[in-house]
Short mmCIF file of C-alpha atoms (C1' of nucleotides) in Angstrom, two decimals:
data_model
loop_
_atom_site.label_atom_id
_atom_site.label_comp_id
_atom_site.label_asym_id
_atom_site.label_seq_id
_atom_site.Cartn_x
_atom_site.Cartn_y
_atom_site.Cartn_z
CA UNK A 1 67.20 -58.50 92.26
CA UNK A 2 63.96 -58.53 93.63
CA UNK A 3 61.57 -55.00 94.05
CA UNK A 4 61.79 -53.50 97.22
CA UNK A 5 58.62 -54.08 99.38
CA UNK A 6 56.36 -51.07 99.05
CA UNK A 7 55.82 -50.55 102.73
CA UNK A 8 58.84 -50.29 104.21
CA UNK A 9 59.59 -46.66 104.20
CA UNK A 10 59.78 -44.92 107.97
CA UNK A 11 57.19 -43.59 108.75
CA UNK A 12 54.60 -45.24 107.10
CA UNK A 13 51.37 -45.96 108.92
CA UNK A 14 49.48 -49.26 109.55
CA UNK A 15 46.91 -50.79 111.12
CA UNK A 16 43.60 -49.67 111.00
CA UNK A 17 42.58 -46.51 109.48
CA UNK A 18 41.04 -43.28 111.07
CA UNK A 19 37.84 -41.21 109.86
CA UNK A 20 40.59 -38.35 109.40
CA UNK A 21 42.02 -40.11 106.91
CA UNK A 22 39.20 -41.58 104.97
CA UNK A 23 38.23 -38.30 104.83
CA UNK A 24 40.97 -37.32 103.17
CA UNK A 25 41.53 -39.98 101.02
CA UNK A 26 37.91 -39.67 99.78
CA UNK A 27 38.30 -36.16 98.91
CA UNK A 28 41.44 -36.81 97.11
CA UNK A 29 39.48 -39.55 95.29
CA UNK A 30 36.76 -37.18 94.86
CA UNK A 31 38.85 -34.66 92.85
CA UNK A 32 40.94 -37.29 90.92
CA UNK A 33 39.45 -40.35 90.41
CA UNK A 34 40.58 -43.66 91.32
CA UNK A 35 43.86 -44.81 90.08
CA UNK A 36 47.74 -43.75 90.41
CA UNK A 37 47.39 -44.56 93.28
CA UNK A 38 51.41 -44.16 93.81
CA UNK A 39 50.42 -40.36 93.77
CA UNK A 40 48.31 -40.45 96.69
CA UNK A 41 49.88 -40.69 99.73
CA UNK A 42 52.44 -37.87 98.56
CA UNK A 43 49.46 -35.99 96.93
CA UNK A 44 47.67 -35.99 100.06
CA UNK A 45 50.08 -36.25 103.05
CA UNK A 46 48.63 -39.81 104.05
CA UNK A 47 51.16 -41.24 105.95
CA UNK A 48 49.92 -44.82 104.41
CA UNK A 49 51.53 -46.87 101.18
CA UNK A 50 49.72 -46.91 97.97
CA UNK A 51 48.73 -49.96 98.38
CA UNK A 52 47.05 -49.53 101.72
CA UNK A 53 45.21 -46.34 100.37
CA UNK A 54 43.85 -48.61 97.14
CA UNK A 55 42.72 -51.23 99.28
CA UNK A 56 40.92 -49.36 101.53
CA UNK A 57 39.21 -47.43 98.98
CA UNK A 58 37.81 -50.58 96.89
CA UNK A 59 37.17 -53.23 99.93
CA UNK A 60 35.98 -50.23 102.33
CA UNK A 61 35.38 -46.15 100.93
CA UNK A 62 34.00 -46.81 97.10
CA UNK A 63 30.46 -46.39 96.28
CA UNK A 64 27.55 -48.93 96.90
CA UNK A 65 29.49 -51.33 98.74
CA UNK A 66 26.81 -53.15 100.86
CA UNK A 67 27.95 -54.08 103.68
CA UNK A 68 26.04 -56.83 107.07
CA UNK A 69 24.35 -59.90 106.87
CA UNK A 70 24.26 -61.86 103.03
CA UNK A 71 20.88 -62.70 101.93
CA UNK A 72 20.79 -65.96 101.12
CA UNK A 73 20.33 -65.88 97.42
CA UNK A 74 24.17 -63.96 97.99
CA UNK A 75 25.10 -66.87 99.65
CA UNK A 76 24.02 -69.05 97.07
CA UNK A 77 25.77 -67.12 94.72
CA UNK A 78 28.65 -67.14 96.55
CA UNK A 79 29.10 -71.15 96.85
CA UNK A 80 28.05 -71.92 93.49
CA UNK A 81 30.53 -69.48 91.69
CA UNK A 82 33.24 -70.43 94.25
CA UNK A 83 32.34 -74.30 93.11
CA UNK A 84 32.25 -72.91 89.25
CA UNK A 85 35.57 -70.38 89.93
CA UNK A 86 37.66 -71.75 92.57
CA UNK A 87 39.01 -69.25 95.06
CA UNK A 88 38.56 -66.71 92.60
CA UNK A 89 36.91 -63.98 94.79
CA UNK A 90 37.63 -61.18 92.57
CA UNK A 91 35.59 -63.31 89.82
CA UNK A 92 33.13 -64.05 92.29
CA UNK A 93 32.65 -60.35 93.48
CA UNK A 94 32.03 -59.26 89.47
CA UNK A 95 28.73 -61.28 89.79
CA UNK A 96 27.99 -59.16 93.29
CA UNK A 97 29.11 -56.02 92.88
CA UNK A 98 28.04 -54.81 96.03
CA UNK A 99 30.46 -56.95 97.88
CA UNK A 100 33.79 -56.97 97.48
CA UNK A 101 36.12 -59.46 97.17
CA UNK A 102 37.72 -59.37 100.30
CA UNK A 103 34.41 -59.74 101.94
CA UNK A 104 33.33 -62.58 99.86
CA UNK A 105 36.73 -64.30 100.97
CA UNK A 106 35.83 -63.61 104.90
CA UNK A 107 32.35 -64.59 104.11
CA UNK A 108 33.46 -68.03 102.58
CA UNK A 109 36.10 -68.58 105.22
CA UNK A 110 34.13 -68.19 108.28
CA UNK A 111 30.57 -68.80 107.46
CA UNK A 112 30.28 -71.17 104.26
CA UNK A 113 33.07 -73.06 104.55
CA UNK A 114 32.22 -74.62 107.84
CA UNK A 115 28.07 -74.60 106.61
CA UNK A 116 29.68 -76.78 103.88
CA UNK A 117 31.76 -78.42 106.12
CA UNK A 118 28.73 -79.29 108.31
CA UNK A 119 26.63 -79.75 105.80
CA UNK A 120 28.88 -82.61 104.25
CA UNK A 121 29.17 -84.54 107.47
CA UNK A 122 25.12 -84.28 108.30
CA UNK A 123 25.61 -86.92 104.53
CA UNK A 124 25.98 -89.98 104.76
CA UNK A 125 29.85 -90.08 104.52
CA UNK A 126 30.24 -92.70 101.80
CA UNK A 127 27.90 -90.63 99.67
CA UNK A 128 29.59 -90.21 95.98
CA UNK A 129 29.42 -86.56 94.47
CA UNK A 130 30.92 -83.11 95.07
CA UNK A 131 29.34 -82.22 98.67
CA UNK A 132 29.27 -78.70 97.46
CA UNK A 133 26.91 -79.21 94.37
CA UNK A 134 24.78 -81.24 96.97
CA UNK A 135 24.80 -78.38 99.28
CA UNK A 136 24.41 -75.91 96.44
CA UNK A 137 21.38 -77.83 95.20
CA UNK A 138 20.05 -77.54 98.78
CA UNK A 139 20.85 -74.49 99.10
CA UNK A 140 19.35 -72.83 96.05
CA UNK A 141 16.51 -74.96 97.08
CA UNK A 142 15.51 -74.66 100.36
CA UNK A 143 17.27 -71.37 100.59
CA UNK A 144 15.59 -70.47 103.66
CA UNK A 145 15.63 -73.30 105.76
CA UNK A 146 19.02 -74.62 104.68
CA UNK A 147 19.74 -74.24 108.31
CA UNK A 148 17.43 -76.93 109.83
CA UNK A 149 19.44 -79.36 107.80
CA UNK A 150 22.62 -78.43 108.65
CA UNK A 151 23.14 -78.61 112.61
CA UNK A 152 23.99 -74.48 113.02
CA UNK A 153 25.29 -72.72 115.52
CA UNK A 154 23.27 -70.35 116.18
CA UNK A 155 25.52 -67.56 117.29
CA UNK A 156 27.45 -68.11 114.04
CA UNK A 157 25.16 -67.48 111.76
CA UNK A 158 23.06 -64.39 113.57
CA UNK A 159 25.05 -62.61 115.18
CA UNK A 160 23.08 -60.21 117.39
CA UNK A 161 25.70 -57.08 116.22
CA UNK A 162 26.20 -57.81 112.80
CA UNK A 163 24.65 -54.62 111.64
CA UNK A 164 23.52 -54.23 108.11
CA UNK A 165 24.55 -50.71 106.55
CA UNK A 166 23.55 -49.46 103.62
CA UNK A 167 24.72 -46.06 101.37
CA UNK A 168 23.20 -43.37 102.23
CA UNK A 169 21.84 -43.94 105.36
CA UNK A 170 22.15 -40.98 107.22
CA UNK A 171 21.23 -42.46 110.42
CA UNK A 172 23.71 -44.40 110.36
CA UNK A 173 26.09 -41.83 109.15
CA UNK A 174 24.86 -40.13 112.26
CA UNK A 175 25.36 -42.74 114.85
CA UNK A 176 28.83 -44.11 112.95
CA UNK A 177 29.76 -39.85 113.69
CA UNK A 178 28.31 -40.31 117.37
CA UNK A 179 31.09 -42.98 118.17
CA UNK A 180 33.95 -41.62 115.69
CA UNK A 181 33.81 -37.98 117.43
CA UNK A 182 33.18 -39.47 120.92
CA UNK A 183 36.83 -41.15 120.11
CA UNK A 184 38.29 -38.35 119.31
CA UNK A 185 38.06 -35.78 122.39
CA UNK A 186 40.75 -33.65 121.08
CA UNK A 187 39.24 -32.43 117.84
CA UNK A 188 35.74 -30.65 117.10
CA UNK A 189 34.56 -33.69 114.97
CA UNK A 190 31.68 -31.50 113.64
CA UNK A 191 33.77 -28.54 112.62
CA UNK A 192 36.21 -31.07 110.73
CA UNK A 193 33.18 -32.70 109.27
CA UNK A 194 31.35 -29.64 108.42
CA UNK A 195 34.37 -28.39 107.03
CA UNK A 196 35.23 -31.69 104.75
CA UNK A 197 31.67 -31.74 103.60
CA UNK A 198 31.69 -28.48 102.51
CA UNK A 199 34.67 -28.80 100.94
CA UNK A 200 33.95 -32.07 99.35
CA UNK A 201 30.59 -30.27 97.95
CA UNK A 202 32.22 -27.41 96.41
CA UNK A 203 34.69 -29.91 94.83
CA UNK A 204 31.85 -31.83 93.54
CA UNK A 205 29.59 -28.72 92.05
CA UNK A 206 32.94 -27.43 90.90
CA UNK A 207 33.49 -30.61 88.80
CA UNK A 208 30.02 -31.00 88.11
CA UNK A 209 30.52 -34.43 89.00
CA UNK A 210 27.48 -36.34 91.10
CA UNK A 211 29.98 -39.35 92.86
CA UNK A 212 30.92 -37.12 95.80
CA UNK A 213 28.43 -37.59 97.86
CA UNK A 214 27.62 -40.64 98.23
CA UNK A 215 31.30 -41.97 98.00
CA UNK A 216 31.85 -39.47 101.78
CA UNK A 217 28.56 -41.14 102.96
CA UNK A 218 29.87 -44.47 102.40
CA UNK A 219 33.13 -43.56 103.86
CA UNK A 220 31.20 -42.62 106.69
CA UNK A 221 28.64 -45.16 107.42
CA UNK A 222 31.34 -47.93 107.30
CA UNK A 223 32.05 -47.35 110.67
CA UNK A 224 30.16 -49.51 112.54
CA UNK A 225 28.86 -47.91 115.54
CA UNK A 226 29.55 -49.90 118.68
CA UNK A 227 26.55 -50.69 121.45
CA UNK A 228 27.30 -48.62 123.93
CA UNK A 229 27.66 -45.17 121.65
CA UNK A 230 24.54 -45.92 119.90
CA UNK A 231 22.42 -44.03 122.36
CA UNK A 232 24.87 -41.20 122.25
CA UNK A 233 23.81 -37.88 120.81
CA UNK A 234 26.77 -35.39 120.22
CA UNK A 235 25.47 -34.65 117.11
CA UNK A 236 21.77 -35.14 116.11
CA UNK A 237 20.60 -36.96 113.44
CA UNK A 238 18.99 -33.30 112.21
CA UNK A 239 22.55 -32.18 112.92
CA UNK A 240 23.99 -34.51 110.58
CA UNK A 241 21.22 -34.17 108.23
CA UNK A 242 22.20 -30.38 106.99
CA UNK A 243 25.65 -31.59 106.77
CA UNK A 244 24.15 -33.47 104.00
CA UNK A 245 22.20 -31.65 101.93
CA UNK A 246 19.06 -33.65 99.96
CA UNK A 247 20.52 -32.33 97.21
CA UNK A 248 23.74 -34.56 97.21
CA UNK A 249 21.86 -37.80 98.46
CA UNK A 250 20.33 -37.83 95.24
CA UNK A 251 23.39 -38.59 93.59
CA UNK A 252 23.10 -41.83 94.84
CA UNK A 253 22.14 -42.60 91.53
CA UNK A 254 25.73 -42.47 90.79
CA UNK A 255 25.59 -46.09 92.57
CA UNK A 256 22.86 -47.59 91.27
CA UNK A 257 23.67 -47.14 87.67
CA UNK A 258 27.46 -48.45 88.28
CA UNK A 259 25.73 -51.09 89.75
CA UNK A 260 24.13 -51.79 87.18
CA UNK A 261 26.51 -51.65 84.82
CA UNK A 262 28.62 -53.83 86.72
CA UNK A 263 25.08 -56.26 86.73
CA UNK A 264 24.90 -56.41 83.07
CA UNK A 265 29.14 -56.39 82.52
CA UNK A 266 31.21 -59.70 82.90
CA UNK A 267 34.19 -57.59 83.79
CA UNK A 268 35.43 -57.23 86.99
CA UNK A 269 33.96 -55.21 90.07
CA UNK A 270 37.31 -53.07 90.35
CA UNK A 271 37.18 -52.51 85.91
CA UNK A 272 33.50 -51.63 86.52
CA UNK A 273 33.75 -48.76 89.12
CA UNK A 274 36.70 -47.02 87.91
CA UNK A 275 34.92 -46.68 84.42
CA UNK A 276 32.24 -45.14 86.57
CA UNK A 277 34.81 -43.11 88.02
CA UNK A 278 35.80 -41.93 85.14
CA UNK A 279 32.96 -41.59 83.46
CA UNK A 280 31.72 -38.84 86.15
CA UNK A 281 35.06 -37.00 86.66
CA UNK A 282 35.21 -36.63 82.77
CA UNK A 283 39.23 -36.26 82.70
CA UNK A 284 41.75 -39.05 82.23
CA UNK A 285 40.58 -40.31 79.39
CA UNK A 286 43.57 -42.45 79.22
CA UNK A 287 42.60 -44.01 81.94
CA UNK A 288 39.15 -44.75 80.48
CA UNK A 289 40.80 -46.42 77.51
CA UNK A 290 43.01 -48.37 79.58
CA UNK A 291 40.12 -49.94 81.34
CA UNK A 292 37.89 -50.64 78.21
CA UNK A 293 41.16 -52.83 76.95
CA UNK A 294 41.78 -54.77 79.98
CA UNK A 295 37.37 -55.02 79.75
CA UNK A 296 37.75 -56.13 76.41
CA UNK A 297 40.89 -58.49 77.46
CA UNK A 298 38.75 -59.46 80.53
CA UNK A 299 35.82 -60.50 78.29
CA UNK A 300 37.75 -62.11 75.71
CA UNK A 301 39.73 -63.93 78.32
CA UNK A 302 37.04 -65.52 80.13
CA UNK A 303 35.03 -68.34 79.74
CA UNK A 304 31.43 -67.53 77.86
CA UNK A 305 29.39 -66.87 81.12
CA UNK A 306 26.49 -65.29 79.86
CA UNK A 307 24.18 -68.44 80.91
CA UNK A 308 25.46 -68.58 84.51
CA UNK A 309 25.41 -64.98 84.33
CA UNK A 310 21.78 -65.03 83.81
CA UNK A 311 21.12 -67.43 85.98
CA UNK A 312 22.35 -65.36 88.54
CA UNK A 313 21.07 -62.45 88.27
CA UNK A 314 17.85 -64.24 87.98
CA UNK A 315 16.33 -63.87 91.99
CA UNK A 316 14.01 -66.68 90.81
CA UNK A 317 16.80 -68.81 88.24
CA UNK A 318 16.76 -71.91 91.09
CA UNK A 319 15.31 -74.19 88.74
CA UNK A 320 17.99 -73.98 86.81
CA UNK A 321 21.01 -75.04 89.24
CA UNK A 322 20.91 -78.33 87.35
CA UNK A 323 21.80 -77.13 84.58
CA UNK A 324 24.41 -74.95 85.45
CA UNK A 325 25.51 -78.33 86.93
CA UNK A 326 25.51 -80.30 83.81
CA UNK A 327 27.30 -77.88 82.38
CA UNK A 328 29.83 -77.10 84.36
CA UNK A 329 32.82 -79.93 84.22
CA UNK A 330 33.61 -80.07 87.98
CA UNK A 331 30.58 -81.88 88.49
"C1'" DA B 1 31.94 -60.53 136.95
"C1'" DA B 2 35.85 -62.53 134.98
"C1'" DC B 3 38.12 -65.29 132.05
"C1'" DA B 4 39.19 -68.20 127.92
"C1'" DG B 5 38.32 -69.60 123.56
"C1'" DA B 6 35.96 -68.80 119.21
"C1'" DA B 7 34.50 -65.89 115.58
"C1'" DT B 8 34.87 -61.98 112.70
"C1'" DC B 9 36.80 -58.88 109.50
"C1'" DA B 10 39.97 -55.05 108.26
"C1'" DA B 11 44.36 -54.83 106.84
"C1'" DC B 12 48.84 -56.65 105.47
"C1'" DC B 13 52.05 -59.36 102.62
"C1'" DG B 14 53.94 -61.30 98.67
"C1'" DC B 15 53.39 -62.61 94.12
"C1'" DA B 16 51.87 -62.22 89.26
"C1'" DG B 17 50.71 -59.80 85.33
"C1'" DA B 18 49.89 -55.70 82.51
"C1'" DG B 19 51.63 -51.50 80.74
"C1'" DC B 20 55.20 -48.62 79.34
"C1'" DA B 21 59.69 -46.67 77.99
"C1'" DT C 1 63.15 -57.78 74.21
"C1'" DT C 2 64.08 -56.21 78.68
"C1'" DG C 3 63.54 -54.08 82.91
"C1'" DC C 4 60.93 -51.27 85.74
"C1'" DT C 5 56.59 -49.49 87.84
"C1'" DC C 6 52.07 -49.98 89.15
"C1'" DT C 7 47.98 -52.45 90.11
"C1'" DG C 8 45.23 -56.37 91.36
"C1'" DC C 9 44.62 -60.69 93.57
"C1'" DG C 10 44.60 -64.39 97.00
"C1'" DG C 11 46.30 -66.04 101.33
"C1'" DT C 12 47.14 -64.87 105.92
"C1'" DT C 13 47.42 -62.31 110.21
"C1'" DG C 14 46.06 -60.03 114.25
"C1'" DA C 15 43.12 -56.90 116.86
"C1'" DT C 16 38.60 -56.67 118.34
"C1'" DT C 17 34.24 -58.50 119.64
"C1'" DC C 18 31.27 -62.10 121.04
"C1'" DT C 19 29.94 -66.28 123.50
"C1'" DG C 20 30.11 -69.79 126.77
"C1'" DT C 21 31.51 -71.33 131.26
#
DNA sequence: AACAGAATCAACCGCAGAGCA
DNA sequence: TTGCTCTGCGGTTGATTCTGT
């Protein structure tokens, strides 16, 4: 039989997706949480699949993604779980909730795979052991000047754009609104904005809820402003800053403690923010229960963690990467 | 300055599993 | 138990950007 592929209706958009409609979809989001997301492209006259609209809300619009450059104790992170977990990158994104999964994946594929890759030929080749736990071990070690072992390109690892954004930045909420409206000739970007903010707030104050804000200025600053419309100024930076009123940046704190919770949780990223979600939008409550049961599943399911866990969360756990080592069964 | 190849990353696709009637 | 719907995940693609020549 077979179920019918969700994207194949007429009509339906793809490819990248406009400010317009993260706008939209954020405000939708705003007023009904996360989830059903079947509902949303009818509910708000996004021509996109549900699927599309999910994925760009948790790899792209949600709250206190952190997007740019990894530290290195990220990268870290990132090879030894991927060692621990395989190509689990959802797993892998639980322990850094700021990234998402998909970016973990691109981050693996492009960066550490080939640092590894490097990184195993700079040994001798007939060297026994896992090349990864030796690089790990290095890594974790060295951290910093991991690079003068391996034989980097330089334009590889540092590249001069990469930008490094950050919620609530309204600068570079500003500059991303510099290049979005200087894209769009044929609408008044600031009366659209002015006019989603403002609805967005009232949405927000009407449901008492404190995620709106910074899930619109996360929507916002993930567009990357390009070089040549950063010196731009079609709307000021003060401009932009009454948009946003002080008020609503300090729900930020919405982030942080979802963060957190995700921090001090072994369930997933995606589990983790839509318990936030609902948490703040207060309705749904079946919802809320549905979560807590696949969190209980989750943490029933998996393997007890809590050691790594520590370790990782530990900014100064190196010295105990051996450990983890001995512990773990792949090495 | 122009071109080609490499690198990056957002988005898509297909599958699997959970939930529900 | 079965079949359907919905969601989440991992692999892959392709457009865009960067770098080297």
């Amino acid at each position: 039989m077979g179920r019918p592929p969700c994207c194949d209706k007429v009509g339906i958009k793809k490819g990248p997706w406009t400010p317009e409609e993260d706008i939209i979809l954020v405000s939708y989001i705003q007023e009904h949480g996360p989830g059903n997301w079947r509902s949303v492209p009818t509910n708000t006259g996004l021509l996109r699949c549900s699927k599309s609209c999910r994925l760009r809300w948790t790899n792209y619009l949600r709250p206190g993604i952190k997007r740019g450059n990894f530290t290195p104790h990220e990268e870290g992170m990132i090879i030894h779980l991927q060692a621990l977990l395989g190509n689990k990158w959802a797993a892998i994104a639980s322990y850094l909730p700021q990234r998402t999964d998909n970016d973990i994946k691109n981050y693996w594929n492009t960066h550490l795979k080939k640092k590894l890759k490097k990184f195993q030929s700079s040994l001798d080749p007939t060297a026994q052991g896992s090349a990864s736990s030796q690089f790990m071990s290095k890594s974790f070690n060295e951290r910093n000047s991991l690079d003068d072992v391996i034989t980097t390109n330089s334009s590889v690892l540092n590249r001069p754009n990469q930008v490094s954004t950050y919620a609530s930045s309204t600068e570079n909420i500003s500059r991303l609104l510099e290049g979005w409206m200087r894209s769009s000739p044929k609408q008044n970007g600031t009366d659209l904005l002015k006019e989603s903010w403002e609805k967005n707030n009232s949405s927000m104050k009407k449901n008492g809820d404190s995620l709106g804000n910074s899930v619109a200025t996360d929507s916002l600053q993930s567009y990357r402003p390009r070089p040549e419309e950063e010196s731009g100024d079609l709307i000021s930076h003060e401009e932009f800053e009454s948009i946003l009123s002080l008020e609503n940046l300090n729900n930020v704190a919405w982030d942080k403690s979802s963060c957190d919770s995700a921090t001090v949780t072994t369930t997933t990223a995606t589990a983790t923010t839509t318990k936030g979600f609902k948490n703040t939008t207060g309705d749904e409550k079946d919802n809320i229960t549905t979560t807590e049961r696949k969190q209980k599943s989750d943490e029933s399911s998996t393997p007890p963690l809590s050691f790594l866990e520590k370790w990782l969360m530990d900014e100064n756990g190196t010295v105990q990467v051996e450990e983890i080592m001995e512990l773990s069964p792949i090495f």
